[in-house]
Coordinates of C-alpha atoms in Angstrom, one line a residue:
M989 CA 33.4 -22.6 4.2
K990 CA 30.1 -24.0 5.5
M991 CA 30.4 -21.8 8.7
F992 CA 31.2 -18.6 6.4
F993 CA 27.7 -18.8 4.4
A994 CA 25.3 -20.0 7.3
I995 CA 26.9 -16.7 9.2
F996 CA 26.0 -14.6 5.2
A997 CA 23.4 -15.7 5.9
L998 CA 22.0 -14.5 9.0
L999 CA 23.4 -11.2 8.4
A1000 CA 21.8 -10.8 5.2
V1001 CA 18.3 -11.5 7.3
M1002 CA 19.3 -9.6 9.7
L1003 CA 20.0 -6.7 7.5
A1004 CA 17.0 -6.8 5.3
V1005 CA 14.7 -7.0 8.1
Y1006 CA 16.3 -4.6 10.0
P1007 CA 14.0 -1.1 8.7
F1008 CA 11.1 -2.5 10.6
L1009 CA 12.7 -3.8 14.1
G1010 CA 16.0 -0.9 13.5
D1011 CA 15.7 1.5 17.0
E1012 CA 13.6 3.9 17.4
Q1013 CA 16.3 7.2 17.0
Q1014 CA 16.1 5.4 13.4
G1015 CA 12.5 5.8 14.1
G1016 CA 12.0 9.2 14.7
S1017 CA 14.7 11.4 12.8
V1018 CA 12.9 9.4 9.2
T1019 CA 9.7 9.9 8.0
G1020 CA 7.2 8.6 5.5
L1021 CA 7.3 5.3 7.4
P1022 CA 4.8 2.7 7.5
W1023 CA 3.6 2.4 11.1
Q1024 CA 3.9 6.2 11.6
I1025 CA 0.1 6.7 11.5
D1026 CA -1.1 10.5 12.6
T1027 CA -4.6 9.9 14.0
L1028 CA -6.0 13.5 14.0
D1029 CA -8.7 15.2 16.1
D1030 CA -11.2 14.2 13.8
G1031 CA -10.8 9.9 13.8
S1032 CA -8.8 10.4 10.0
T1033 CA -5.3 9.7 9.6
Q1034 CA -2.7 11.0 8.3
V1035 CA 0.8 8.5 6.8
F1036 CA 3.4 8.2 4.8
G1037 CA 2.3 11.6 5.1
L1038 CA -0.7 11.3 3.1
H1039 CA -3.8 12.8 4.9
I1040 CA -6.5 9.9 4.2
G1041 CA -10.2 11.1 2.3
V1042 CA -8.9 14.8 2.6
S1043 CA -4.9 14.5 0.3
R1044 CA -5.8 14.7 -3.4
L1045 CA -3.5 12.9 -6.1
A1046 CA -1.8 16.5 -6.8
D1047 CA -0.7 16.4 -2.8
A1048 CA 1.5 12.8 -3.1
L1049 CA 2.6 14.3 -6.2
A1050 CA 4.2 17.0 -4.4
A1051 CA 5.1 14.6 -1.4
L1052 CA 6.5 11.6 -2.7
G1053 CA 7.7 12.6 -6.4
D1054 CA 6.1 12.3 -10.3
D1055 CA 8.4 8.7 -10.1
M1056 CA 4.9 7.5 -10.3
E1057 CA 2.5 6.0 -12.4
L1058 CA -1.7 7.0 -12.9
A1059 CA -3.9 4.8 -14.6
I1060 CA -7.3 3.1 -14.5
I1061 CA -6.7 -0.4 -13.6
A1062 CA -9.9 -3.3 -14.4
S1063 CA -10.5 -6.7 -14.3
T1064 CA -10.9 -8.6 -17.2
D1065 CA -13.2 -11.7 -16.4
V1066 CA -15.6 -8.9 -15.2
E1067 CA -17.2 -6.0 -16.6
E1068 CA -16.0 -3.1 -14.4
V1069 CA -14.7 0.4 -14.7
G1070 CA -12.3 -0.2 -12.8
S1071 CA -10.3 1.8 -10.0
L1072 CA -7.2 4.7 -10.5
E1073 CA -5.0 3.9 -8.8
M1074 CA -1.1 5.7 -8.6
Y1075 CA 1.8 3.7 -8.2
Y1076 CA 5.0 3.7 -6.6
G1077 CA 7.2 0.8 -8.1
H1078 CA 10.4 3.0 -6.0
Y1079 CA 9.0 3.9 -2.4
R1080 CA 12.1 4.8 -0.2
A1081 CA 11.8 6.4 3.5
G1082 CA 15.5 5.7 4.9
L1083 CA 16.2 1.7 4.4
L1084 CA 13.0 1.4 3.9
S1085 CA 11.5 0.2 0.6
G1086 CA 8.2 -1.3 -1.0
K1087 CA 5.7 0.0 -3.7
L1088 CA 3.0 2.7 -2.6
I1089 CA -0.3 1.9 -4.4
L1090 CA -2.7 5.8 -4.0
H1091 CA -6.4 4.6 -4.3
T1092 CA -9.2 6.7 -5.0
A1093 CA -12.8 6.9 -4.9
T1094 CA -13.9 7.5 -8.2
S1095 CA -17.6 8.3 -9.8
E1096 CA -18.2 5.6 -12.5
D1097 CA -18.7 8.2 -14.2
S1098 CA -15.9 9.3 -14.5
L1099 CA -13.9 6.5 -14.8
K1100 CA -16.0 5.7 -18.3
Q1101 CA -15.3 8.9 -19.1
W1102 CA -10.9 8.5 -18.9
R1103 CA -11.6 5.4 -19.7
D1104 CA -12.9 6.2 -23.4
N1105 CA -10.2 8.8 -23.4
A1106 CA -6.9 6.7 -22.2
E1107 CA -4.3 7.0 -24.7
K1108 CA -3.9 3.2 -24.6
S1109 CA -4.5 0.7 -22.7
D1110 CA -2.4 -3.1 -21.9
Y1111 CA -3.1 -5.9 -20.3
M1112 CA -0.9 -6.5 -17.5
S1113 CA 1.6 -9.2 -16.3
S1114 CA -0.9 -11.2 -14.8
G1115 CA -3.4 -11.0 -17.6
Y1116 CA -6.0 -10.8 -16.0
A1117 CA -6.2 -6.7 -15.8
K1118 CA -5.7 -4.2 -18.6
K1119 CA -4.2 -1.1 -17.9
Y1120 CA -5.6 2.6 -19.3
T1121 CA -3.0 5.0 -19.8
L1122 CA -4.4 8.7 -18.9
S1123 CA -4.9 10.9 -21.9
A1124 CA -2.7 14.0 -21.5
A1125 CA -5.9 16.3 -21.5
D1126 CA -7.8 14.7 -18.7
K1127 CA -4.8 14.6 -16.3
P1128 CA -5.7 17.9 -14.3
Q1129 CA -8.8 16.8 -13.3
V1130 CA -7.5 13.5 -12.5
M1131 CA -5.4 14.5 -9.7
Q1132 CA -8.2 16.1 -7.6
E1133 CA -9.2 13.3 -7.2
T1134 CA -9.0 12.3 -3.5
I1135 CA -7.7 9.7 -1.9
S1136 CA -10.3 7.3 -0.2
G1137 CA -6.8 3.7 0.9
I1138 CA -2.9 3.7 0.5
T1139 CA -1.9 -0.1 0.2
F1140 CA 2.0 -0.7 0.6
I1141 CA 4.0 -3.9 0.3
P1142 CA 7.0 -3.7 1.4
A1143 CA 10.3 -5.3 0.1
V1144 CA 11.3 -7.7 3.1
N1145 CA 9.5 -10.0 4.7
L1146 CA 7.0 -9.8 7.7
D1147 CA 5.8 -11.9 10.9
E1148 CA 4.4 -11.4 13.3
E1149 CA 7.2 -11.0 15.5
I1150 CA 8.2 -7.6 13.1
V1151 CA 4.3 -6.6 12.8
L1152 CA 3.8 -7.1 17.0
A1153 CA 6.7 -4.7 17.3
R1154 CA 6.2 -2.7 14.7
F1155 CA 2.4 -1.3 14.7
G1156 CA 1.4 -3.4 18.6
E1157 CA -0.9 -5.9 20.0
P1158 CA -4.0 -6.3 16.9
A1159 CA -8.0 -5.6 17.7
E1160 CA -8.1 -8.8 15.6
R1161 CA -6.4 -11.2 13.6
I1162 CA -8.5 -13.4 10.9
E1163 CA -7.3 -16.2 9.8
Q1164 CA -7.6 -16.8 5.6
A1165 CA -6.5 -19.5 3.8
G1166 CA -2.5 -19.1 4.4
T1167 CA -3.2 -15.6 5.4
T1168 CA -2.7 -13.7 8.6
H1169 CA -4.9 -10.3 9.1
Y1170 CA -3.5 -8.0 11.6
L1171 CA -6.7 -5.5 12.3
Y1172 CA -6.0 -2.5 13.3
P1173 CA -9.5 -0.6 13.4
E1174 CA -8.2 2.6 15.5
K1175 CA -5.9 2.7 12.8
G1176 CA -7.3 2.0 9.8
L1177 CA -5.1 -0.6 9.0
D1178 CA -5.0 -4.3 7.8
I1179 CA -1.9 -6.1 7.7
A1180 CA -2.0 -9.8 5.5
V1181 CA 1.1 -11.7 6.6
H1182 CA 1.1 -14.3 3.4
E1183 CA 2.8 -18.0 3.9
K1184 CA 3.6 -17.7 0.5
S1185 CA 3.6 -14.6 -1.1
K1186 CA 5.0 -10.7 0.1
E1187 CA 2.7 -9.2 2.7
V1188 CA 0.3 -6.4 1.9
M1189 CA -1.0 -3.0 4.3
Q1190 CA -4.1 -1.8 3.8
Y1191 CA -5.1 1.9 4.9
V1192 CA -8.2 3.7 5.1
S1193 CA -9.5 6.1 7.3
P1194 CA -10.9 4.3 10.2
N1195 CA -14.7 4.5 9.4
S1196 CA -14.2 3.3 6.8
F1197 CA -12.3 0.4 8.4
D1198 CA -15.7 -2.4 8.7
S1199 CA -15.6 -2.2 3.8
L1200 CA -12.2 -3.3 4.4
V1201 CA -12.4 -6.0 6.4
E1202 CA -15.6 -6.7 5.3
P1203 CA -15.1 -9.5 3.2
L1204 CA -12.7 -11.6 5.3
R1205 CA -15.4 -12.5 7.1

């Protein structure tokens, strides 16, 4: 019986990481995977079917569907206007799933206006941030905002072996308080592998990569 549970546990782990370590044929037939990063002629990148710095939230809606939340997220412990985010809580590409967050570089004036017009505001589960639900009247304008960055949080846990297998050797590693950051400046990608929490992948345009990693240094 103990042997059965040991084998079952091993199979469960293998099935969990298979979307990341599966064969190349699967990776070639499925699009929208986090390691499928296209570098374009101008040095910008495209991932999840979105051209960072060019695609708009409306393009994401067309490509990824309407099963999302659109809101301004602002911290409650500091005075800040917040940031506009489009959140997909159930992103899926083939067998791979996770949470996908699209960020924008919206001006403070626009954020203030949309916050003032918000239909409602709620504290998020952490208690340290508030979510402002945008008004229907503002959404057409909001959807024209350009995507400046993407965050992907995979449902499976990653380790160095999986990261290197799918993304290759990073240009640099930075260790910080139980987290290892694998940095790929040419891809505009920072993969944060945590000891005790979910891994986080952050994508920006390569020409904005320094501003992404500067706080780590």
